[in-house]
Amino acid sequence: MQEGIEVAASAVWQNLKGRQTPIEAAEQQLILDLGVACHRRMLEIHGTDPDAAIELALTGEKLYRHLQEQVPDQPDWVAVHDEQFCRYGAIWIHDQLSAGSCGLDPERHEQRRQLGIALLDRLTTLHGEPPYWLPVMRQSLERLAPPPPPAPSSRLQIAVVGNCQTHPLFLGLQEALPHHAIHFCTPVHMATPADVAQLHQVLGDTDLLVMHRILPGYRDDIGLDGPTLRARLPPKGRQLVLPNLHYEGYHPLIGYANLDPARLAGLAAESPLGDYHDFLAMAAAHRGLDATQLLELRLRPSMAERLRQWHAASLDQLRQREAECGLALSPWIEQHWRSEPLFHTFNHPSNRLLEQLLAAVLAWIQPEQPPSTPSLGDFEYLGQHHHGVFPWVWQALELGPWAAEGGRREWTYPWSLRDQLHDSIDFYNRHPWITHDNRTLAKFQLASDLLDLSSHSD
């Protein structure tokens, strides 16, 4: 069906482009009908035939843009469809080029990349305030230029598998190793059976598997655990196990909660911290404290000691995890954690730390090359949410001035610690069952202990 739509649209476009005469009423209706057909069909097939869906989005955008330029007075739904041609077209192009093994020749890869950037630029003009994800995707597309043809004898097939920390790593490897083929698997917590099947197929010809340590049984044995992936490597295949960069020193009181699956629907969208939970706000709500009262509580020496112990234990746990990995970042973290922010959340490192990981991986792959620290750019790939550091923490750990700057939402929106606490306390007051179900967790116990200690003089 889409071939018929594309043929008709191409014929209409050839008749329209460069023409000086006005678009007649019958032609307008034909363009509107073709656009609706493109829109309906692209949404139907994007899951099974993404390449054809992209072509339909590009066709629809081209027709509706021209129509609105020539005849601005159009029904409101035309602008909505036009916006979605740009939005979905750009997203699907980005997904296609980010896959690592997208199957496009270099010329078509570059053509698609430029079209994706153009769609994002046009999408910017269609919004008074562009979507928060648009700058991230544009920067990513800028970095997804097709590599030059590799020298056959030196070409490596590399597969990158792990959590969300691996995507910036993959982008950095693509830029630093343009002569090699790099396959990126969707982050393991989101990977579909189709993603896993494709990865298993790729591993049969893989020279190097770069992966996080994933234990057997993960996600009901979906096929992403380390032993399963290693078993699919050819005899020549090597593996590099990465440490999961997880550090709780800045945010000892923020973590994941135990939630009743029956009540889970929609909760992450309502929660101020999304999938994360502020256990200090939870404990404060349980005691009837508000954000102002919480922020007025002074840090006492016994509290500072507990927070320093948590920081030290978190670094020690990272060192223990690294003992089973091929790289160690904890020595670098220990040198820099106080002077600069290395984590946005306890499991989302900054670009600065990710660049150190990228440099270590490159040094492992190319030990003969002089050491260097590549750049991932200014936009923080994992910085969609930046949790503020509670005053007790930055005082106890003697962090730099950066720690008093507050948090951030959706990459760019400032979020004061007071507002973060207020919103979280209000959330837990609306859902007291969350507190009831999490009172035995270590972070809730730490929050309760700190509140108890704050009322005692040392």
XYZ file of C-alpha atoms in Angstrom:
458
model
C 0.000 0.000 0.000
C 2.769 2.432 0.896
C 4.320 1.995 -2.559
C 1.089 3.224 -4.143
C 0.964 6.177 -1.774
C 4.586 7.070 -2.528
C 4.075 6.822 -6.291
C 1.030 9.096 -6.144
C 2.755 11.535 -3.806
C 5.875 11.615 -5.988
C 3.790 12.425 -9.060
C 1.988 15.218 -7.208
C 5.260 16.603 -5.877
C 6.914 16.618 -9.300
C 3.965 18.630 -10.566
C 4.093 21.093 -7.658
C 7.752 21.872 -7.061
C 9.046 24.949 -8.800
C 5.611 25.751 -10.186
C 4.596 29.404 -10.082
C 0.839 28.971 -10.541
C -1.398 28.691 -7.443
C -2.493 25.328 -6.107
C -6.024 24.652 -7.268
C -8.790 23.465 -4.945
C -8.777 19.935 -6.385
C -4.999 19.738 -5.933
C -5.309 20.944 -2.349
C -7.764 18.164 -1.563
C -5.506 15.598 -3.221
C -2.549 16.767 -1.112
C -4.664 16.622 2.045
C -5.844 13.097 1.218
C -2.322 11.902 0.421
C -1.022 13.378 3.673
C -3.693 11.593 5.697
C -2.861 8.343 3.908
C 0.871 8.801 4.597
C 0.180 9.555 8.258
C -2.114 6.576 8.792
C 0.147 4.132 6.978
C 3.416 5.237 8.612
C 1.936 4.671 12.081
C 0.669 1.244 11.029
C 4.004 -0.054 9.725
C 6.748 1.703 11.691
C 7.170 -1.302 14.002
C 7.580 -3.801 11.146
C 9.020 -1.686 8.315
C 10.715 1.394 9.813
C 12.467 2.305 6.564
C 9.170 2.596 4.677
C 7.623 4.482 7.610
C 10.450 7.023 7.440
C 9.875 7.530 3.716
C 6.169 8.111 4.319
C 6.920 10.643 7.067
C 9.328 12.496 4.769
C 6.762 12.470 1.961
C 3.960 13.746 4.185
C 6.135 16.496 5.664
C 7.199 17.674 2.217
C 3.638 17.844 0.906
C 2.081 19.538 3.948
C 4.929 22.030 4.293
C 4.510 23.080 0.669
C 0.725 23.252 0.999
C 0.873 25.484 4.088
C 3.476 27.743 2.492
C 1.303 28.227 -0.590
C -2.140 28.175 1.056
C -1.706 29.117 4.756
C -5.410 28.933 5.631
C -5.721 25.208 6.432
C -7.692 23.219 9.035
C -5.974 22.893 12.418
C -5.455 19.163 11.970
C -3.097 19.817 9.046
C -0.609 21.516 11.367
C -0.955 18.624 13.834
C -0.207 16.048 11.137
C 2.664 18.178 9.853
C 4.198 18.341 13.336
C 3.921 14.583 13.675
C 5.561 14.000 10.297
C 8.539 15.990 11.602
C 8.496 14.433 15.076
C 8.114 10.787 14.128
C 10.317 11.082 11.060
C 13.192 12.511 13.110
C 12.748 9.981 15.933
C 12.639 7.022 13.544
C 15.685 8.254 11.620
C 17.578 8.695 14.895
C 16.568 5.207 16.042
C 17.614 3.724 12.715
C 21.049 5.371 12.646
C 21.656 4.731 16.354
C 21.200 0.997 15.911
C 24.824 0.616 14.865
C 24.010 -2.030 12.239
C 21.356 -0.100 10.329
C 22.221 -1.599 6.924
C 22.425 1.729 5.062
C 25.314 2.455 2.741
C 27.371 5.538 3.741
C 25.732 7.823 1.166
C 22.177 6.933 2.233
C 23.197 7.030 5.896
C 24.419 10.612 5.492
C 21.337 11.595 3.489
C 19.067 10.244 6.223
C 21.116 11.963 8.919
C 20.818 15.362 7.224
C 17.084 14.853 6.697
C 16.683 13.985 10.373
C 18.497 17.156 11.402
C 16.349 19.189 8.996
C 13.174 17.692 10.480
C 14.327 18.601 13.993
C 15.170 22.146 12.896
C 11.737 22.523 11.361
C 10.141 21.031 14.468
C 11.845 23.794 16.445
C 10.066 26.421 14.331
C 6.695 24.730 14.908
C 6.920 25.093 18.698
C 7.152 28.219 20.807
C 9.316 26.148 23.137
C 10.909 23.081 21.510
C 10.403 19.669 23.175
C 12.984 19.045 25.902
C 14.420 16.029 24.061
C 15.036 17.854 20.788
C 18.528 19.297 21.556
C 19.691 15.890 22.785
C 18.533 14.154 19.636
C 19.990 16.832 17.370
C 23.386 16.573 19.032
C 23.198 12.808 18.765
C 22.395 12.982 15.024
C 25.297 15.363 14.506
C 27.577 12.697 15.956
C 26.125 9.855 13.886
C 27.977 10.636 10.658
C 28.705 7.509 8.602
C 32.237 6.177 9.073
C 34.677 6.084 6.167
C 35.166 2.679 4.529
C 37.273 0.511 6.833
C 40.468 -1.258 5.954
C 39.284 -4.898 5.808
C 42.279 -6.334 7.667
C 41.878 -4.006 10.662
C 38.080 -3.909 10.952
C 36.648 -5.031 14.286
C 33.074 -6.028 14.977
C 32.238 -4.639 18.435
C 28.999 -5.164 20.371
C 28.030 -2.857 23.254
C 25.532 -4.192 25.805
C 24.460 -2.839 29.175
C 22.372 -0.247 30.967
C 21.711 3.367 29.922
C 25.366 4.263 30.585
C 26.371 2.316 27.463
C 24.599 4.576 24.951
C 26.923 7.599 25.400
C 29.802 5.105 25.395
C 28.582 3.669 22.086
C 28.357 7.145 20.535
C 31.876 7.958 21.721
C 33.233 4.672 20.352
C 31.570 5.310 16.997
C 33.293 8.667 16.743
C 36.671 7.461 18.009
C 36.730 4.193 15.997
C 35.188 5.095 12.616
C 36.830 2.135 10.849
C 35.110 -0.459 13.014
C 31.552 -1.817 13.000
C 29.852 -1.210 16.352
C 26.507 -2.735 17.260
C 24.532 -1.157 20.091
C 21.884 -3.147 21.919
C 18.980 -1.235 23.463
C 19.667 -0.772 27.217
C 19.057 -4.130 28.834
C 16.159 -3.023 31.028
C 14.238 -1.950 27.890
C 15.461 -4.496 25.315
C 12.737 -6.462 23.542
C 12.961 -10.128 22.482
C 13.606 -8.844 18.947
C 16.547 -6.755 20.227
C 17.939 -9.818 22.006
C 17.538 -12.013 18.919
C 19.384 -9.467 16.775
C 22.169 -9.208 19.365
C 22.559 -12.993 19.506
C 22.904 -13.065 15.723
C 25.507 -10.276 15.725
C 27.573 -11.945 18.454
C 28.374 -14.866 16.155
C 30.752 -12.573 14.212
C 31.784 -10.272 17.065
C 35.444 -9.661 17.858
C 34.838 -7.749 21.087
C 31.869 -7.740 23.451
C 31.803 -4.641 25.692
C 29.226 -5.249 28.393
C 28.090 -4.550 31.909
C 28.139 -7.458 34.320
C 24.692 -9.054 34.004
C 23.851 -12.052 36.175
C 22.031 -15.225 35.062
C 18.279 -15.026 35.549
C 18.107 -11.359 34.595
C 14.603 -10.486 33.342
C 13.469 -14.116 33.535
C 16.425 -15.309 31.445
C 15.613 -13.151 28.434
C 19.103 -13.924 27.116
C 21.125 -10.869 28.188
C 23.166 -12.347 31.034
C 26.936 -12.563 30.746
C 27.312 -16.353 30.393
C 24.666 -16.502 27.645
C 26.266 -13.681 25.661
C 29.813 -15.004 26.077
C 28.724 -18.437 24.864
C 27.616 -16.898 21.558
C 30.997 -15.325 20.804
C 33.209 -17.054 18.224
C 36.497 -18.594 19.451
C 38.361 -15.395 18.524
C 35.909 -13.194 20.436
C 37.023 -11.258 23.502
C 35.004 -9.557 26.211
C 35.485 -6.426 28.276
C 33.261 -6.242 31.358
C 32.454 -2.694 32.478
C 31.758 -1.528 36.023
C 28.273 -0.200 36.637
C 28.931 3.403 37.711
C 26.745 3.583 40.795
C 27.668 5.957 43.635
C 25.352 7.006 46.462
C 27.551 9.516 48.280
C 25.795 12.580 46.841
C 22.300 11.126 47.165
C 22.273 8.626 50.043
C 18.581 9.275 50.692
C 17.288 8.825 47.123
C 16.699 5.398 45.621
C 14.172 2.927 44.300
C 11.161 1.932 46.390
C 9.211 -1.276 46.838
C 5.902 -0.638 45.101
C 2.732 -2.694 44.890
C 2.375 -3.652 41.191
C -1.400 -3.303 41.479
C -0.956 0.376 42.367
C 1.971 1.067 40.059
C 0.093 2.285 36.979
C 0.690 6.003 36.483
C 2.643 6.375 39.717
C 5.977 7.208 38.056
C 4.296 10.018 36.113
C 2.878 11.454 39.338
C 6.019 10.981 41.426
C 8.137 14.173 41.491
C 11.295 12.096 40.965
C 9.800 9.679 38.452
C 11.120 6.185 39.133
C 13.237 7.474 42.020
C 12.033 8.171 45.554
C 13.266 10.601 48.209
C 13.338 8.623 51.461
C 14.094 11.711 53.542
C 10.924 13.348 52.194
C 9.110 10.065 52.822
C 10.275 9.974 56.457
C 9.481 13.676 56.871
C 5.936 13.157 55.585
C 5.551 10.254 58.003
C 6.462 12.616 60.874
C 4.349 15.532 59.691
C 7.307 17.736 58.697
C 7.232 20.099 55.720
C 10.125 21.167 53.482
C 10.845 24.368 55.419
C 11.037 22.529 58.733
C 13.260 19.875 57.183
C 15.727 22.384 55.753
C 15.958 24.186 59.107
C 17.325 21.089 60.874
C 21.038 21.477 61.620
C 23.676 18.912 60.782
C 25.148 17.400 63.929
C 28.496 15.554 64.161
C 26.834 12.165 64.617
C 24.772 12.760 61.471
C 27.833 13.810 59.490
C 29.600 10.617 60.532
C 26.701 8.463 59.287
C 26.724 10.255 55.927
C 30.491 9.878 55.559
C 30.147 6.177 56.326
C 27.506 5.823 53.606
C 29.781 7.602 51.123
C 32.739 5.362 52.017
C 30.611 2.218 51.803
C 29.350 3.221 48.352
C 32.893 3.667 47.035
C 33.894 0.362 48.610
C 30.980 -1.390 46.879
C 32.104 0.093 43.559
C 35.624 -1.241 44.131
C 34.192 -4.683 44.873
C 32.187 -4.651 41.641
C 35.259 -3.548 39.709
C 37.166 -6.604 40.953
C 35.052 -8.649 38.510
C 35.460 -6.160 35.642
C 38.156 -5.320 33.145
C 38.327 -1.634 34.106
C 38.369 0.399 37.309
C 37.065 3.963 37.586
C 36.989 4.185 41.384
C 40.559 5.591 41.675
C 39.605 8.506 39.410
C 36.301 9.017 41.229
C 38.119 9.119 44.570
C 40.295 11.961 43.259
C 37.439 14.088 41.905
C 34.152 13.390 43.735
C 34.492 16.350 46.072
C 35.581 19.050 43.617
C 33.105 18.470 40.768
C 29.704 16.807 40.263
C 30.289 13.325 38.878
C 26.700 12.050 39.099
C 23.291 13.526 38.263
C 21.570 10.710 40.160
C 23.163 7.804 41.982
C 23.229 5.754 38.758
C 23.462 8.451 36.057
C 27.056 9.688 35.764
C 28.048 13.005 34.226
C 29.666 13.323 30.799
C 32.958 14.025 32.573
C 32.919 10.606 34.230
C 31.586 8.889 31.112
C 34.502 10.395 29.179
C 36.882 8.696 31.611
C 35.082 5.410 30.985
C 35.314 5.952 27.223
C 39.032 6.746 27.485
C 39.627 3.580 29.518
C 37.742 1.434 26.991
C 39.682 2.944 24.078
C 42.980 2.342 25.884
C 41.956 -1.285 26.436
C 41.052 -1.732 22.755
C 44.081 0.168 21.406
C 46.891 -0.180 23.963
C 49.418 0.925 21.348
C 47.790 4.355 20.978
C 48.822 7.309 23.187
C 46.305 7.874 26.004
C 43.688 10.553 25.411
C 40.393 11.692 26.897
C 37.774 12.167 24.160
C 34.914 14.609 24.557
C 31.226 13.711 24.613
C 30.215 17.341 24.122
C 28.524 19.839 26.397
C 25.060 18.303 26.521
C 24.731 15.865 29.419
C 23.468 12.603 27.938
C 22.258 11.214 31.273
C 21.330 14.563 32.811
C 17.605 14.639 32.134
C 17.173 14.756 35.912
C 19.811 16.213 38.217
C 18.944 15.640 41.863
C 19.858 18.374 44.302
C 22.311 17.568 47.104
C 20.820 17.946 50.589
C 22.695 20.468 52.803
C 23.503 17.801 55.398
C 25.317 15.844 52.679
C 27.373 18.622 51.146
C 28.321 19.863 54.602
C 29.261 16.396 55.888
C 31.307 15.531 52.788
C 32.720 19.064 52.416
C 31.707 19.221 48.767
C 32.591 22.122 46.488
C 30.323 25.135 45.835
C 28.642 23.254 42.996
C 26.735 21.120 45.528
C 24.647 24.082 46.724
C 23.301 24.879 43.251
C 20.121 22.773 43.467
C 18.691 20.350 40.952
C 17.293 20.305 37.431
C 14.427 18.663 35.561
C 14.079 17.751 31.890
C 17.691 18.769 31.245
C 17.134 22.527 31.434
C 14.544 23.462 34.083
C 16.010 24.539 37.460
C 14.476 22.785 40.449
C 15.355 24.085 43.885
C 15.894 21.599 46.665
C 13.065 23.241 48.595
C 10.640 22.654 45.719
C 11.911 19.111 45.224
C 11.323 18.314 48.905
C 7.954 20.092 49.001
C 6.680 18.204 45.954
C 7.949 14.878 47.297
C 6.501 15.360 50.792
C 3.151 16.301 49.269
C 3.311 13.168 47.096
C 3.941 10.862 50.071
C 1.171 12.553 52.040
C -1.184 11.617 49.197
C 0.142 8.041 49.121
C 0.910 6.980 52.714
C 0.931 3.326 51.649
C 4.298 3.943 49.954
C 5.816 4.876 53.307
C 4.168 1.882 54.966
C 5.598 -0.513 52.358
C 9.146 0.909 52.534
C 9.784 1.438 56.240
C 12.230 -1.488 56.390
C 14.458 -0.335 53.510
C 17.960 0.779 54.459
C 17.521 4.277 53.016
C 14.306 4.877 54.928
C 16.057 3.661 58.083
C 18.957 6.044 57.391
C 16.532 8.946 56.887
C 14.715 8.116 60.126
C 17.985 7.813 62.045
C 19.182 11.181 60.753
C 15.924 12.845 61.766
C 16.252 11.302 65.235
C 19.860 12.473 65.552
C 18.954 15.989 64.404
C 16.911 16.476 67.569
C 19.724 15.396 69.905
C 22.746 17.437 70.869
C 26.065 15.582 70.456
